[in-house]
Amino acid sequence: MSIEVTHVTKRIRGVTILDDVSLSVSNGAIVAIAGPNGSGKTMLMRLIAGLITPDEGSIVVDGATVGIDRAFPESMGILIESPQFLSAYTGRTNLHFLASIRDKVGGEAIDKVLEEVGLRKDDKRPFRKYSLGMKQRLGLAAAVMESPSVLLLDEPSNALDRDGVRMLRRLILKERERGAAVLWACHDRELMESLSDEVYYLAEGRIDGHEVFAGRGLS
Amino acid sequence: MRCLRCLAMDVLATLRSTGMWLTACAFCCVLMLIALRLEVGMALAGVDDGMTFDVAFTLGDYLLGYFAGCVPFTDGDDRAFAPPVGWFVFFLLLVVGLARYPRESLCGFGQQVLIACGNRWAWWWAKCVWVAGSVLLFCTTALLVALLFSLIAGSGLSWSVSPDMLYLIDFPWQELKGAPYDALPFMGTVAVVAISLGLFQLCLSFLFDAVAGVGASAGLLVASAFGVGPIGFCSFSMAARCGAFVADGWLLAEALAVCGIIALASMLVGGIEFNRRRCFGSEDSL
């Protein structure tokens, strides 16, 4: 398993946000988390990303316990909430800046991923001039540019137009083919069920149901 | 290496805001030095005939325009306590200018940098270096404005402070150390104090929040101006309490030791808190 969440509970200031949540995502699988606003989807993503530590339970990503063996999963792409970049720089420059930290990918890979998400590499506009949809596309590009083994996408279809949703579909399927473990949350039920191999339903911080759609995502 | 890359991200992320704060700092410094010229001019106009004063307006003289400071408040003193306005404005600009970015970046681009960095300590050290570097930029700005004024006055790059200058600006009402007065080591101490204050505030902003950090720093500045207790370490940046100028002033080694301990403790406590913190970003406000 690439992501193994075991009996995770999280309380913040006395409020239980997640209660005994367990789920797993294997390599090459697309797993969705569904649930109403405030059900704990984003919190679960942030826990897996290592931004928050659980009060109880454990989260293992690629064999390493998050927060114990490693502060953050080593190979992880993430899009949580609205994408944030340096507002004065172009999308391409922002990706170059981010990529320079791990130094795993170069300019060619960045240009390729920009093309994949439908952004122009020669766009001179700074990030602050981007539309919401373009910001979301850039957030997706940042998440996948280093070909991570784990991909966490929280509402990736937000602000995307029809072409954008088609691009998202292609991108997620491509990531699965590559062998990445994809965990995502989406309010578009049709899109979610058409792509995902499994869906976990969250309600008030607890797993309320689990469905497996074997093979449907490959169609 | 990742720490350096995080630092590069911090610099890139704050180029514009730091530039704005440095511009504001330069503007205030210009006003302070104009006020110093006016104060000296008025003092010269009021002296008795036959008395002569020799004020060259050197770089060292101008630095007193910001960092002259004041003597501690004494109950029952027959002279009114004069708050060090220039000194307070400089440090307040510095603490407000550095307050928001480190903590708030965690809710934006800094979060991506943190994850890409993969190491909380590396991210934290980058913030400490960013604070120290930014503080040095504020000090350099003040220095450059003073240098510009001294060049205009034609007095060049002299760090020495004219004894008559101390008299004319109504420096401290206490016994002065014998001349010469060298402002260079004192200016180095100002930079060290400012870095310690910046790191102290950084630590508080992660222990509590940015507003608490600014509030505590401002309180510390007021406490430093009024008295010289153990929490008033910012008074080391006042010439009026410095052994280089006054007879019973603090020693350089004393100031460096206190500020060094505060800076080190702030970096360690803040870093440990950041590492053991269970929440980052928007969840903090739940």
Short mmCIF file of C-alpha atoms in Angstrom, two decimals:
data_model
loop_
_atom_site.label_atom_id
_atom_site.label_comp_id
_atom_site.label_asym_id
_atom_site.label_seq_id
_atom_site.Cartn_x
_atom_site.Cartn_y
_atom_site.Cartn_z
CA MET A 1 0.00 0.00 0.00
CA SER A 2 1.25 3.45 -0.82
CA ILE A 3 -1.00 5.25 1.66
CA GLU A 4 -2.17 3.51 4.82
CA VAL A 5 -4.30 5.52 7.21
CA THR A 6 -4.99 3.53 10.39
CA HIS A 7 -7.51 4.54 13.06
CA VAL A 8 -6.71 8.22 12.77
CA THR A 9 -8.42 10.65 15.11
CA LYS A 10 -7.86 14.37 15.09
CA ARG A 11 -9.25 16.90 17.54
CA ILE A 12 -8.65 20.61 17.40
CA ARG A 13 -9.48 22.67 20.47
CA GLY A 14 -11.77 19.99 21.79
CA VAL A 15 -13.65 19.51 18.51
CA THR A 16 -13.31 16.09 16.90
CA ILE A 17 -12.61 16.69 13.21
CA LEU A 18 -11.74 13.10 12.29
CA ASP A 19 -12.82 10.09 14.29
CA ASP A 20 -11.17 6.68 13.88
CA VAL A 21 -10.62 7.00 10.14
CA SER A 22 -8.91 4.17 8.29
CA LEU A 23 -8.32 3.85 4.57
CA SER A 24 -5.70 2.68 2.15
CA VAL A 25 -4.59 3.53 -1.36
CA SER A 26 -2.33 1.26 -3.39
CA ASN A 27 0.04 2.24 -6.15
CA GLY A 28 -1.77 2.70 -9.43
CA ALA A 29 -5.15 3.25 -7.77
CA ILE A 30 -7.48 6.23 -7.73
CA VAL A 31 -9.33 6.55 -4.46
CA ALA A 32 -11.87 9.26 -3.78
CA ILE A 33 -13.10 10.74 -0.55
CA ALA A 34 -16.63 12.03 -0.73
CA GLY A 35 -18.63 13.90 1.81
CA PRO A 36 -20.39 17.17 2.53
CA ASN A 37 -18.56 20.39 3.40
CA GLY A 38 -16.94 20.17 6.80
CA SER A 39 -16.91 16.39 6.86
CA GLY A 40 -13.12 16.31 7.27
CA LYS A 41 -11.88 15.63 3.71
CA THR A 42 -9.38 18.48 3.62
CA MET A 43 -8.22 17.73 7.15
CA LEU A 44 -7.55 14.12 6.15
CA MET A 45 -5.50 15.31 3.16
CA ARG A 46 -3.50 17.66 5.37
CA LEU A 47 -2.83 14.85 7.82
CA ILE A 48 -1.56 12.57 5.05
CA ALA A 49 0.57 15.45 3.72
CA GLY A 50 2.22 15.81 7.15
CA LEU A 51 1.00 19.36 7.68
CA ILE A 52 -0.92 18.20 10.72
CA THR A 53 -0.20 15.31 13.05
CA PRO A 54 -2.94 12.96 14.25
CA ASP A 55 -3.89 12.70 17.92
CA GLU A 56 -4.39 8.95 17.54
CA GLY A 57 -3.57 6.41 14.86
CA SER A 58 -0.90 6.42 12.22
CA ILE A 59 -0.35 7.40 8.60
CA VAL A 60 2.17 5.46 6.56
CA VAL A 61 3.14 6.73 3.11
CA ASP A 62 5.54 4.72 0.96
CA GLY A 63 6.54 2.65 3.99
CA ALA A 64 7.44 5.63 6.20
CA THR A 65 5.26 6.82 9.08
CA VAL A 66 4.45 10.49 8.54
CA GLY A 67 5.57 12.63 11.45
CA ILE A 68 7.80 9.89 12.87
CA ASP A 69 10.02 8.46 10.15
CA ARG A 70 9.64 11.54 7.97
CA ALA A 71 8.15 14.99 8.50
CA PHE A 72 6.53 14.89 5.06
CA PRO A 73 6.18 12.11 2.48
CA GLU A 74 9.26 12.16 0.27
CA SER A 75 7.51 11.86 -3.07
CA MET A 76 4.19 13.65 -2.91
CA GLY A 77 2.27 16.01 -5.16
CA ILE A 78 -0.37 18.06 -3.47
CA LEU A 79 -3.21 20.40 -4.34
CA ILE A 80 -5.12 21.36 -1.23
CA GLU A 81 -7.57 24.25 -1.14
CA SER A 82 -6.82 27.10 -3.53
CA PRO A 83 -3.38 27.02 -5.14
CA GLN A 84 -0.99 29.68 -3.83
CA PHE A 85 2.05 30.92 -5.71
CA LEU A 86 4.24 34.00 -5.76
CA SER A 87 1.95 36.62 -7.25
CA ALA A 88 4.59 38.71 -9.01
CA TYR A 89 6.02 35.86 -11.10
CA THR A 90 4.71 33.89 -14.07
CA GLY A 91 3.36 30.39 -13.61
CA ARG A 92 6.42 28.92 -15.32
CA THR A 93 8.80 30.83 -13.06
CA ASN A 94 6.84 29.73 -10.01
CA LEU A 95 7.19 26.10 -11.07
CA HIS A 96 10.92 26.63 -11.64
CA PHE A 97 11.23 28.06 -8.12
CA LEU A 98 9.39 25.12 -6.57
CA ALA A 99 11.28 22.56 -8.62
CA SER A 100 14.60 24.08 -7.59
CA ILE A 101 14.06 23.02 -3.97
CA ARG A 102 14.17 19.28 -4.70
CA ASP A 103 16.08 19.71 -7.94
CA LYS A 104 14.42 16.66 -9.49
CA VAL A 105 13.09 18.13 -12.73
CA GLY A 106 14.33 20.75 -15.15
CA GLY A 107 12.89 23.25 -17.58
CA GLU A 108 11.88 20.68 -20.19
CA ALA A 109 9.70 18.72 -17.75
CA ILE A 110 8.13 21.94 -16.51
CA ASP A 111 7.28 23.09 -20.02
CA LYS A 112 5.79 19.68 -20.74
CA VAL A 113 3.58 19.69 -17.68
CA LEU A 114 2.43 23.25 -18.42
CA GLU A 115 1.36 22.06 -21.84
CA GLU A 116 -0.44 19.07 -20.31
CA VAL A 117 -2.54 21.27 -18.04
CA GLY A 118 -3.31 23.69 -20.88
CA LEU A 119 -1.12 26.61 -19.88
CA ARG A 120 1.27 28.35 -22.25
CA LYS A 121 4.92 28.24 -21.32
CA ASP A 122 5.52 31.65 -22.92
CA ASP A 123 2.71 33.36 -21.00
CA LYS A 124 4.30 36.48 -19.51
CA ARG A 125 1.43 37.33 -17.17
CA PRO A 126 2.24 37.17 -13.46
CA PHE A 127 0.30 34.71 -11.32
CA ARG A 128 -1.86 37.48 -9.82
CA LYS A 129 -3.32 38.13 -13.29
CA TYR A 130 -4.36 34.50 -13.74
CA SER A 131 -8.03 33.55 -13.75
CA LEU A 132 -9.24 31.10 -11.11
CA GLY A 133 -9.20 28.30 -13.65
CA MET A 134 -5.62 29.08 -14.69
CA LYS A 135 -4.55 29.14 -11.05
CA GLN A 136 -6.12 25.73 -10.57
CA ARG A 137 -4.34 24.38 -13.65
CA LEU A 138 -1.04 25.71 -12.35
CA GLY A 139 -1.73 24.08 -8.99
CA LEU A 140 -2.26 20.77 -10.79
CA ALA A 141 0.94 21.26 -12.77
CA ALA A 142 2.87 21.86 -9.54
CA ALA A 143 1.37 18.72 -8.01
CA VAL A 144 2.35 16.38 -10.85
CA MET A 145 5.52 17.96 -12.23
CA GLU A 146 7.92 15.80 -10.22
CA SER A 147 6.05 12.55 -11.00
CA PRO A 148 5.31 11.85 -7.33
CA SER A 149 4.44 8.40 -6.05
CA VAL A 150 1.52 9.86 -4.08
CA LEU A 151 -0.89 12.48 -5.35
CA LEU A 152 -3.32 14.31 -3.05
CA LEU A 153 -5.90 16.42 -4.83
CA ASP A 154 -8.54 18.30 -2.91
CA GLU A 155 -11.37 19.49 -5.16
CA PRO A 156 -9.13 19.61 -8.26
CA SER A 157 -12.07 20.38 -10.57
CA ASN A 158 -12.81 23.67 -8.78
CA ALA A 159 -12.96 26.62 -11.20
CA LEU A 160 -12.19 24.41 -14.21
CA ASP A 161 -14.23 24.76 -17.39
CA ARG A 162 -15.33 21.79 -19.48
CA ASP A 163 -11.95 21.57 -21.23
CA GLY A 164 -10.29 21.85 -17.86
CA VAL A 165 -12.28 18.92 -16.49
CA ARG A 166 -11.32 16.84 -19.55
CA MET A 167 -7.69 17.77 -18.93
CA LEU A 168 -8.06 16.79 -15.26
CA ARG A 169 -9.52 13.43 -16.23
CA ARG A 170 -6.60 12.75 -18.62
CA LEU A 171 -4.09 13.86 -16.01
CA ILE A 172 -5.45 11.66 -13.24
CA LEU A 173 -5.66 8.62 -15.49
CA LYS A 174 -2.12 9.23 -16.69
CA GLU A 175 -0.89 9.44 -13.14
CA ARG A 176 -2.54 6.12 -12.35
CA GLU A 177 -0.99 4.50 -15.40
CA ARG A 178 2.36 5.76 -14.21
CA GLY A 179 1.76 3.91 -10.93
CA ALA A 180 0.99 6.82 -8.63
CA ALA A 181 -1.41 6.40 -5.72
CA VAL A 182 -4.06 9.07 -6.24
CA LEU A 183 -6.27 10.19 -3.36
CA TRP A 184 -8.72 12.88 -4.26
CA ALA A 185 -11.83 14.65 -3.07
CA CYS A 186 -14.44 15.90 -5.49
CA HIS A 187 -17.97 17.23 -5.24
CA ASP A 188 -18.78 16.27 -8.83
CA ARG A 189 -20.19 12.82 -8.13
CA GLU A 190 -20.32 11.77 -11.77
CA LEU A 191 -16.70 12.70 -12.38
CA MET A 192 -15.60 11.11 -9.14
CA GLU A 193 -17.35 7.81 -9.75
CA SER A 194 -16.29 7.64 -13.39
CA LEU A 195 -12.61 7.93 -12.48
CA SER A 196 -12.21 6.32 -9.10
CA ASP A 197 -11.51 2.70 -8.26
CA GLU A 198 -12.81 3.19 -4.74
CA VAL A 199 -14.75 5.82 -2.82
CA TYR A 200 -14.73 6.40 0.92
CA TYR A 201 -17.68 8.37 2.23
CA LEU A 202 -16.97 10.71 5.11
CA ALA A 203 -19.66 12.17 7.36
CA GLU A 204 -18.95 14.25 10.45
CA GLY A 205 -15.38 13.02 10.53
CA ARG A 206 -16.19 9.30 10.34
CA ILE A 207 -16.04 6.83 7.47
CA ASP A 208 -19.68 6.32 6.62
CA GLY A 209 -19.33 3.98 3.66
CA HIS A 210 -16.95 2.44 1.18
CA GLU A 211 -17.59 1.47 -2.42
CA VAL A 212 -15.32 -0.29 -4.89
CA PHE A 213 -15.76 0.30 -8.63
CA ALA A 214 -13.39 -2.30 -9.98
CA GLY A 215 -12.08 -1.41 -13.41
CA ARG A 216 -14.47 1.48 -14.00
CA GLY A 217 -11.75 4.10 -13.92
CA LEU A 218 -9.86 2.38 -16.75
CA SER A 219 -12.70 2.76 -19.21
CA MET B 1 21.21 22.99 0.84
CA ARG B 2 17.42 22.84 1.06
CA CYS B 3 17.60 25.49 3.77
CA LEU B 4 19.35 27.81 1.32
CA ARG B 5 16.77 27.05 -1.34
CA CYS B 6 13.98 27.82 1.14
CA LEU B 7 15.75 31.06 1.96
CA ALA B 8 15.90 31.93 -1.73
CA MET B 9 12.11 31.36 -1.88
CA ASP B 10 11.65 33.65 1.13
CA VAL B 11 13.68 36.37 -0.51
CA LEU B 12 11.76 36.05 -3.77
CA ALA B 13 8.42 36.00 -1.96
CA THR B 14 9.16 39.17 -0.02
CA LEU B 15 11.08 41.27 -2.52
CA ARG B 16 8.22 43.69 -3.02
CA SER B 17 6.99 43.95 0.59
CA THR B 18 10.52 44.27 1.97
CA GLY B 19 11.23 46.97 -0.61
CA MET B 20 8.15 48.89 0.54
CA TRP B 21 9.15 48.67 4.20
CA LEU B 22 12.71 49.70 3.43
CA THR B 23 11.39 52.69 1.49
CA ALA B 24 9.24 53.65 4.48
CA CYS B 25 12.26 53.22 6.73
CA ALA B 26 14.39 55.44 4.45
CA PHE B 27 11.66 58.09 4.42
CA CYS B 28 11.42 58.09 8.24
CA CYS B 29 15.21 58.21 8.51
CA VAL B 30 15.28 61.29 6.27
CA LEU B 31 12.67 62.96 8.48
CA MET B 32 14.63 62.06 11.62
CA LEU B 33 17.83 63.53 10.24
CA ILE B 34 16.06 66.71 9.10
CA ALA B 35 14.67 66.95 12.64
CA LEU B 36 18.20 66.47 14.00
CA ARG B 37 19.52 69.31 11.78
CA LEU B 38 16.68 71.56 12.95
CA GLU B 39 17.32 70.69 16.60
CA VAL B 40 21.02 71.46 16.29
CA GLY B 41 20.29 74.64 14.30
CA MET B 42 17.89 75.88 16.98
CA ALA B 43 20.36 75.01 19.72
CA LEU B 44 23.12 76.91 17.90
CA ALA B 45 20.83 79.91 17.44
CA GLY B 46 20.20 80.02 21.17
CA VAL B 47 23.80 79.88 22.44
CA ASP B 48 25.42 82.88 24.05
CA ASP B 49 27.67 85.11 22.01
CA GLY B 50 31.28 84.18 22.41
CA MET B 51 30.61 80.44 22.72
CA THR B 52 31.73 78.42 19.74
CA PHE B 53 30.66 74.94 18.74
CA ASP B 54 32.28 72.64 16.27
CA VAL B 55 29.80 70.20 14.75
CA ALA B 56 30.94 68.61 11.51
CA PHE B 57 27.79 66.49 10.96
CA THR B 58 29.75 63.33 10.38
CA LEU B 59 28.23 59.92 9.74
CA GLY B 60 28.60 59.23 13.47
CA ASP B 61 26.81 62.49 14.33
CA TYR B 62 23.89 61.62 12.09
CA LEU B 63 23.52 58.13 13.57
CA LEU B 64 22.61 59.83 16.84
CA GLY B 65 19.58 61.17 14.97
CA TYR B 66 18.12 57.66 15.18
CA PHE B 67 19.87 55.95 18.02
CA ALA B 68 20.59 58.62 20.64
CA GLY B 69 17.90 57.08 22.84
CA CYS B 70 17.21 58.38 26.32
CA VAL B 71 18.16 57.88 29.93
CA PRO B 72 15.92 55.55 31.95
CA PHE B 73 12.86 57.02 33.58
CA THR B 74 13.53 57.96 37.21
CA ASP B 75 10.68 58.71 39.56
CA GLY B 76 11.11 62.12 41.16
CA ASP B 77 13.57 63.36 38.54
CA ASP B 78 13.20 67.11 38.12
CA ARG B 79 13.42 66.78 34.34
CA ALA B 80 10.61 65.29 32.26
CA PHE B 81 11.19 61.89 30.68
CA ALA B 82 11.84 62.41 26.96
CA PRO B 83 10.74 59.37 24.94
CA PRO B 84 13.20 58.46 22.16
CA VAL B 85 10.89 59.02 19.19
CA GLY B 86 13.40 58.38 16.38
CA TRP B 87 14.70 55.23 18.01
CA PHE B 88 11.17 53.96 18.64
CA VAL B 89 10.01 54.69 15.07
CA PHE B 90 12.97 52.84 13.57
CA PHE B 91 12.45 49.72 15.66
CA LEU B 92 8.69 49.79 15.31
CA LEU B 93 8.98 49.92 11.51
CA LEU B 94 11.34 46.98 11.69
CA VAL B 95 9.14 44.80 13.89
CA VAL B 96 5.95 45.58 11.97
CA GLY B 97 7.69 45.07 8.62
CA LEU B 98 8.95 41.62 9.61
CA ALA B 99 5.92 40.45 11.55
CA ARG B 100 3.57 38.85 9.07
CA TYR B 101 5.51 36.99 6.43
CA PRO B 102 7.07 34.01 8.25
CA ARG B 103 3.87 32.85 9.91
CA GLU B 104 1.44 33.79 7.16
CA SER B 105 3.51 32.17 4.44
CA LEU B 106 2.44 28.86 5.95
CA CYS B 107 -1.07 29.53 4.66
CA GLY B 108 0.18 30.11 1.11
CA PHE B 109 3.24 29.46 -0.99
CA GLY B 110 5.37 28.77 2.09
CA GLN B 111 3.35 25.62 2.71
CA GLN B 112 4.34 24.24 -0.69
CA VAL B 113 7.93 25.21 0.01
CA LEU B 114 7.77 23.47 3.39
CA ILE B 115 6.49 20.24 1.83
CA ALA B 116 9.02 20.41 -1.00
CA CYS B 117 11.75 21.11 1.53
CA GLY B 118 10.68 18.02 3.49
CA ASN B 119 12.36 19.18 6.67
CA ARG B 120 10.84 21.54 9.23
CA TRP B 121 14.17 22.59 10.73
CA ALA B 122 15.53 23.59 7.33
CA TRP B 123 12.41 25.69 6.74
CA TRP B 124 12.71 27.24 10.20
CA TRP B 125 16.42 28.10 9.83
CA ALA B 126 15.61 29.73 6.51
CA LYS B 127 13.08 31.96 8.30
CA CYS B 128 15.64 32.86 10.99
CA VAL B 129 18.21 33.81 8.36
CA TRP B 130 15.53 35.75 6.45
CA VAL B 131 14.70 37.73 9.60
CA ALA B 132 18.37 38.44 10.36
CA GLY B 133 19.05 39.44 6.76
CA SER B 134 16.01 41.70 6.62
CA VAL B 135 17.02 43.38 9.88
CA LEU B 136 20.45 44.04 8.42
CA LEU B 137 18.78 45.61 5.39
CA PHE B 138 16.86 47.98 7.68
CA CYS B 139 20.09 48.91 9.49
CA THR B 140 21.88 49.38 6.17
CA THR B 141 19.08 51.64 4.95
CA ALA B 142 19.41 53.84 8.05
CA LEU B 143 23.17 53.86 7.60
CA LEU B 144 22.94 54.79 3.92
CA VAL B 145 20.58 57.68 4.65
CA ALA B 146 22.97 58.96 7.32
CA LEU B 147 25.87 58.51 4.90
CA LEU B 148 24.01 60.47 2.25
CA PHE B 149 23.37 63.31 4.70
CA SER B 150 27.02 63.34 5.82
CA LEU B 151 28.19 63.40 2.20
CA ILE B 152 25.87 66.34 1.52
CA ALA B 153 27.34 68.07 4.60
CA GLY B 154 30.79 67.35 3.14
CA SER B 155 31.99 65.55 6.24
CA GLY B 156 32.59 62.18 4.62
CA LEU B 157 32.77 58.76 6.17
CA SER B 158 33.84 59.50 9.72
CA TRP B 159 32.35 57.35 12.48
CA SER B 160 33.47 59.74 15.21
CA VAL B 161 30.83 61.77 17.03
CA SER B 162 31.58 65.41 17.83
CA PRO B 163 31.51 66.12 21.59
CA ASP B 164 29.73 69.40 20.82
CA MET B 165 27.02 67.45 19.02
CA LEU B 166 26.26 65.54 22.21
CA TYR B 167 25.92 68.84 24.05
CA LEU B 168 23.75 70.50 21.42
CA ILE B 169 21.20 67.71 21.12
CA ASP B 170 20.80 67.75 24.88
CA PHE B 171 22.20 64.22 25.03
CA PRO B 172 21.94 62.49 28.40
CA TRP B 173 22.04 64.52 31.53
CA GLN B 174 24.78 62.41 32.91
CA GLU B 175 28.51 62.19 32.90
CA LEU B 176 29.96 61.61 29.46
CA LYS B 177 32.88 59.34 28.83
CA GLY B 178 35.94 61.19 27.62
CA ALA B 179 36.30 61.76 23.87
CA PRO B 180 36.79 60.33 21.28
CA TYR B 181 33.35 58.87 20.65
CA ASP B 182 33.42 56.13 18.05
CA ALA B 183 30.03 55.15 16.63
CA LEU B 184 31.21 52.08 14.68
CA PRO B 185 31.14 49.45 17.47
CA PHE B 186 27.94 50.99 18.76
CA MET B 187 26.31 50.65 15.33
CA GLY B 188 27.37 46.98 15.29
CA THR B 189 25.61 46.54 18.62
CA VAL B 190 22.48 48.21 17.24
CA ALA B 191 22.43 45.62 14.45
CA VAL B 192 22.86 42.76 16.96
CA VAL B 193 20.06 44.12 19.17
CA ALA B 194 17.78 44.50 16.16
CA ILE B 195 18.48 40.92 15.01
CA SER B 196 17.77 39.62 18.53
CA LEU B 197 14.52 41.55 18.64
CA GLY B 198 13.55 40.23 15.19
CA LEU B 199 14.24 36.63 16.22
CA PHE B 200 12.45 37.12 19.53
CA GLN B 201 9.41 38.32 17.61
CA LEU B 202 9.68 35.44 15.12
CA CYS B 203 9.64 32.99 18.03
CA LEU B 204 6.58 34.65 19.57
CA SER B 205 4.76 34.72 16.25
CA PHE B 206 5.06 30.91 16.11
CA LEU B 207 4.31 30.38 19.80
CA PHE B 208 1.21 32.60 19.55
CA ASP B 209 0.61 34.67 16.40
CA ALA B 210 2.02 37.60 14.44
CA VAL B 211 -0.06 40.18 16.32
CA ALA B 212 1.19 38.88 19.66
CA GLY B 213 4.74 39.07 18.31
CA VAL B 214 4.38 42.72 17.33
CA GLY B 215 2.60 43.56 20.60
CA ALA B 216 5.33 41.95 22.68
CA SER B 217 8.07 43.65 20.66
CA ALA B 218 6.42 47.06 21.02
CA GLY B 219 5.99 46.43 24.76
CA LEU B 220 9.64 45.45 24.97
CA LEU B 221 10.68 48.67 23.24
CA VAL B 222 8.61 50.76 25.66
CA ALA B 223 10.01 48.82 28.62
CA SER B 224 13.53 49.33 27.28
CA ALA B 225 12.99 53.07 26.91
CA PHE B 226 11.59 53.48 30.42
CA GLY B 227 13.94 51.27 32.35
CA VAL B 228 16.86 48.92 32.24
CA GLY B 229 15.49 45.70 33.71
CA PRO B 230 16.39 42.27 32.39
CA ILE B 231 13.66 42.52 29.74
CA GLY B 232 14.90 45.87 28.46
CA PHE B 233 17.64 44.52 26.24
CA CYS B 234 16.68 46.91 23.43
CA SER B 235 18.23 49.71 25.48
CA PHE B 236 21.59 48.35 24.33
CA SER B 237 20.80 50.10 21.05
CA MET B 238 20.66 53.53 22.71
CA ALA B 239 23.78 55.67 22.62
CA ALA B 240 22.59 57.41 25.81
CA ARG B 241 23.19 54.17 27.71
CA CYS B 242 26.27 52.95 25.85
CA GLY B 243 29.68 52.82 27.48
CA ALA B 244 31.20 54.24 24.30
CA PHE B 245 29.50 57.55 25.10
CA VAL B 246 28.53 57.75 28.79
CA ALA B 247 30.61 57.00 31.87
CA ASP B 248 28.42 54.33 33.46
CA GLY B 249 27.08 52.81 30.25
CA TRP B 250 26.90 49.14 29.36
CA LEU B 251 29.88 47.37 27.89
CA LEU B 252 29.93 46.00 24.38
CA ALA B 253 30.63 42.43 25.54
CA GLU B 254 27.73 42.63 27.96
CA ALA B 255 25.32 43.69 25.19
CA LEU B 256 26.56 41.05 22.77
CA ALA B 257 26.26 38.30 25.39
CA VAL B 258 22.67 39.22 26.38
CA CYS B 259 21.53 39.66 22.78
CA GLY B 260 23.29 36.47 21.69
CA ILE B 261 21.50 34.47 24.40
CA ILE B 262 18.13 35.97 23.46
CA ALA B 263 18.68 35.29 19.76
CA LEU B 264 19.82 31.72 20.35
CA ALA B 265 16.99 30.97 22.78
CA SER B 266 14.43 32.45 20.36
CA MET B 267 15.69 30.33 17.47
CA LEU B 268 15.69 27.14 19.52
CA VAL B 269 12.36 27.67 21.30
CA GLY B 270 10.66 28.81 18.09
CA GLY B 271 12.15 25.93 16.12
CA ILE B 272 11.14 23.32 18.70
CA GLU B 273 7.63 24.75 18.84
CA PHE B 274 7.39 24.77 15.05
CA ASN B 275 8.56 21.15 14.92
CA ARG B 276 6.19 19.87 17.57
CA ARG B 277 3.27 21.95 16.35
CA ARG B 278 0.28 19.81 15.49
CA CYS B 279 -1.35 22.26 13.10
CA PHE B 280 -0.16 24.61 10.41
CA GLY B 281 -2.07 27.18 8.49
CA SER B 282 -5.77 27.72 8.48
CA GLU B 283 -6.55 24.93 10.98
CA ASP B 284 -4.90 27.02 13.68
CA SER B 285 -7.88 29.32 13.72
CA LEU B 286 -10.41 26.55 14.32
#
